[in-house]
CSV table of C-alpha atoms in Angstrom, one decimal:
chain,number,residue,atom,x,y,z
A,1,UNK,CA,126.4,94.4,86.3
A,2,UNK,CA,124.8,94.1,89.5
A,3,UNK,CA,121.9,95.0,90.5
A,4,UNK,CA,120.5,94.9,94.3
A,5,UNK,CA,116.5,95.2,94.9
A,6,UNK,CA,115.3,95.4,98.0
A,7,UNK,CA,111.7,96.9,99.4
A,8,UNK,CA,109.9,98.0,102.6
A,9,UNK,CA,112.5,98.6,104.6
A,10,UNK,CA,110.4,100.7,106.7
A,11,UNK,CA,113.1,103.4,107.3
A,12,UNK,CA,115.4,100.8,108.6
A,13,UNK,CA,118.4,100.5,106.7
A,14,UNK,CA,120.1,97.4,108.4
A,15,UNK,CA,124.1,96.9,108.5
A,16,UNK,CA,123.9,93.7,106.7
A,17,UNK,CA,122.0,95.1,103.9
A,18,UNK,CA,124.5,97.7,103.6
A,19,UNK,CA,126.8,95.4,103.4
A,20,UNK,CA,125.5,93.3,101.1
A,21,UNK,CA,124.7,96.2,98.5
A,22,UNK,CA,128.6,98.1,98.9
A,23,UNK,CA,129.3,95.6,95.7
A,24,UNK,CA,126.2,96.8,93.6
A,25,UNK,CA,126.7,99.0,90.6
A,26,UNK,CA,122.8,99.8,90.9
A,27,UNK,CA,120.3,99.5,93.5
A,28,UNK,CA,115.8,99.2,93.3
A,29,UNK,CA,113.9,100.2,96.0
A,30,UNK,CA,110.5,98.7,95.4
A,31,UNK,CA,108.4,100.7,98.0
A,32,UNK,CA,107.7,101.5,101.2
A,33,UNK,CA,111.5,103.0,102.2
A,34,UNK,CA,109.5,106.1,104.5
A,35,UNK,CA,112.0,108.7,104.8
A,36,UNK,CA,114.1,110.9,102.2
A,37,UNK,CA,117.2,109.7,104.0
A,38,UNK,CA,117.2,106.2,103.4
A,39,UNK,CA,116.9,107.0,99.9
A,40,UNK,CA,120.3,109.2,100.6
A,41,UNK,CA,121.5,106.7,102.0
A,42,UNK,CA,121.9,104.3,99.3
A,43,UNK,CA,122.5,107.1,96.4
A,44,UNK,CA,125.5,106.6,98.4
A,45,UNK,CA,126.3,103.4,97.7
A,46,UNK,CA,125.1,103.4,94.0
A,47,UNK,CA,122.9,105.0,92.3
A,48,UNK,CA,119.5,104.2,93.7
A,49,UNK,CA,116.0,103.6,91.2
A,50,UNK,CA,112.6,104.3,94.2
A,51,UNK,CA,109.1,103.9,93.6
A,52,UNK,CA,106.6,104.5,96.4
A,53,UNK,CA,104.8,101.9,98.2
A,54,UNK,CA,102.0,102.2,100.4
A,55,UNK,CA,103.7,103.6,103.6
A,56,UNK,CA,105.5,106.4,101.7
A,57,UNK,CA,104.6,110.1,101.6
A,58,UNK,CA,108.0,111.4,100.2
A,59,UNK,CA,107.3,114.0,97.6
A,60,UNK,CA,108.0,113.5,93.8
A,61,UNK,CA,108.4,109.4,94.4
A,62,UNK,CA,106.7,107.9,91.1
A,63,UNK,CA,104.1,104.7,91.6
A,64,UNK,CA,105.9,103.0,89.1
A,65,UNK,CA,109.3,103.3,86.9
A,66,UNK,CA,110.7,102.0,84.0
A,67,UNK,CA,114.7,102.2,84.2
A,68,UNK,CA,117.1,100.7,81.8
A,69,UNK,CA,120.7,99.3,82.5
A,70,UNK,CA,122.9,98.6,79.6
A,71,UNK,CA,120.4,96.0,77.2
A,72,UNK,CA,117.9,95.6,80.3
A,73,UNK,CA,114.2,97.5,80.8
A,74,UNK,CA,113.1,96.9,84.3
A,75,UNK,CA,109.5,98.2,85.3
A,76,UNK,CA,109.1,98.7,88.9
A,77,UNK,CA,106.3,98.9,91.3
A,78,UNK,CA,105.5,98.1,94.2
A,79,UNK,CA,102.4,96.5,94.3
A,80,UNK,CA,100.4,94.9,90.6
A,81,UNK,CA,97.8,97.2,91.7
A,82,UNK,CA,100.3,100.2,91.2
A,83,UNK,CA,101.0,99.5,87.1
A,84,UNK,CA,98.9,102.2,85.5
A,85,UNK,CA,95.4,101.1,83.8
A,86,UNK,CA,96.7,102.4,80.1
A,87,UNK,CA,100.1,99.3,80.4
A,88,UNK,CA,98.1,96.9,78.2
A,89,UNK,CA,99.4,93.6,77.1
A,90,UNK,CA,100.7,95.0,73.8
A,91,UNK,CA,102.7,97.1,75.5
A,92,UNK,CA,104.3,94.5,77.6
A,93,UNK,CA,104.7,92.4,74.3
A,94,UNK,CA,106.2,95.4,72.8
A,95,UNK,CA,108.9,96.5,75.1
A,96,UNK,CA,109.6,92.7,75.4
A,97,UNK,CA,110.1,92.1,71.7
A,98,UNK,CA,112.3,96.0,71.6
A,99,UNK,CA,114.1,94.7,74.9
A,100,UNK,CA,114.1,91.3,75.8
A,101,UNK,CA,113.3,91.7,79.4
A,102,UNK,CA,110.4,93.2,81.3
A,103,UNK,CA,109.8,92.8,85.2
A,104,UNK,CA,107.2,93.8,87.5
A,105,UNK,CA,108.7,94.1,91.0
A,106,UNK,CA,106.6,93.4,94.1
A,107,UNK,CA,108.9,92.1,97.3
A,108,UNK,CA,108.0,92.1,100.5
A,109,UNK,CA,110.6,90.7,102.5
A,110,UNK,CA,110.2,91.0,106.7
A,111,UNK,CA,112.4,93.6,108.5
């Protein structure tokens, strides 16, 4: 399985990302993607996981996500600010112990 992330693209969806995620059976958008289409945009290469970063107002995009592929739980957000106050330690430990992987998300990589 593989699995691209990217974040704050900043509604620009470069050629070479494109590119680069054709091969992808599942793509994470860690924040900050701006407009509805981009996020259209990559449901059309493979199905696409979003959470909202600082820059977006797109309705119904959740601060943070927990998605998981095949044995895998991935918790997104964009920002450590973003997990939610009630996600103790415990938790983490818990869904560690039930899952064997847990990851907090926060890229930032420079249009």
């Amino acid at each position: 399985m593989k699995i691209g992330v990217i974040s704050d693209t900043h509604n620009i969806l470069k050629e070479e990302v494109v590119n680069y995620l054709q091969d992808c059976d599942y793509i994470i958008h860690a924040g900050d993607v701006c407009q509805q289409e981009i996020i259209d945009q990559l449901n059309q290469i493979a199905k696409t996981f979003v959470v909202a970063g600082n820059n977006d107002h797109i309705d119904g995009l959740p601060h943070d996500l927990e998605v998981e592929l095949g044995d895998i739980l991935i918790y997104i957000v964009h920002d450590k600010k973003d997990i939610p106050k009630n996600t103790t330690k415990n938790k983490i430990k818990e869904t560690i112990s039930k899952k064997g992987i847990l990851s907090f998300l926060f890229i930032l990589i420079p249009p």
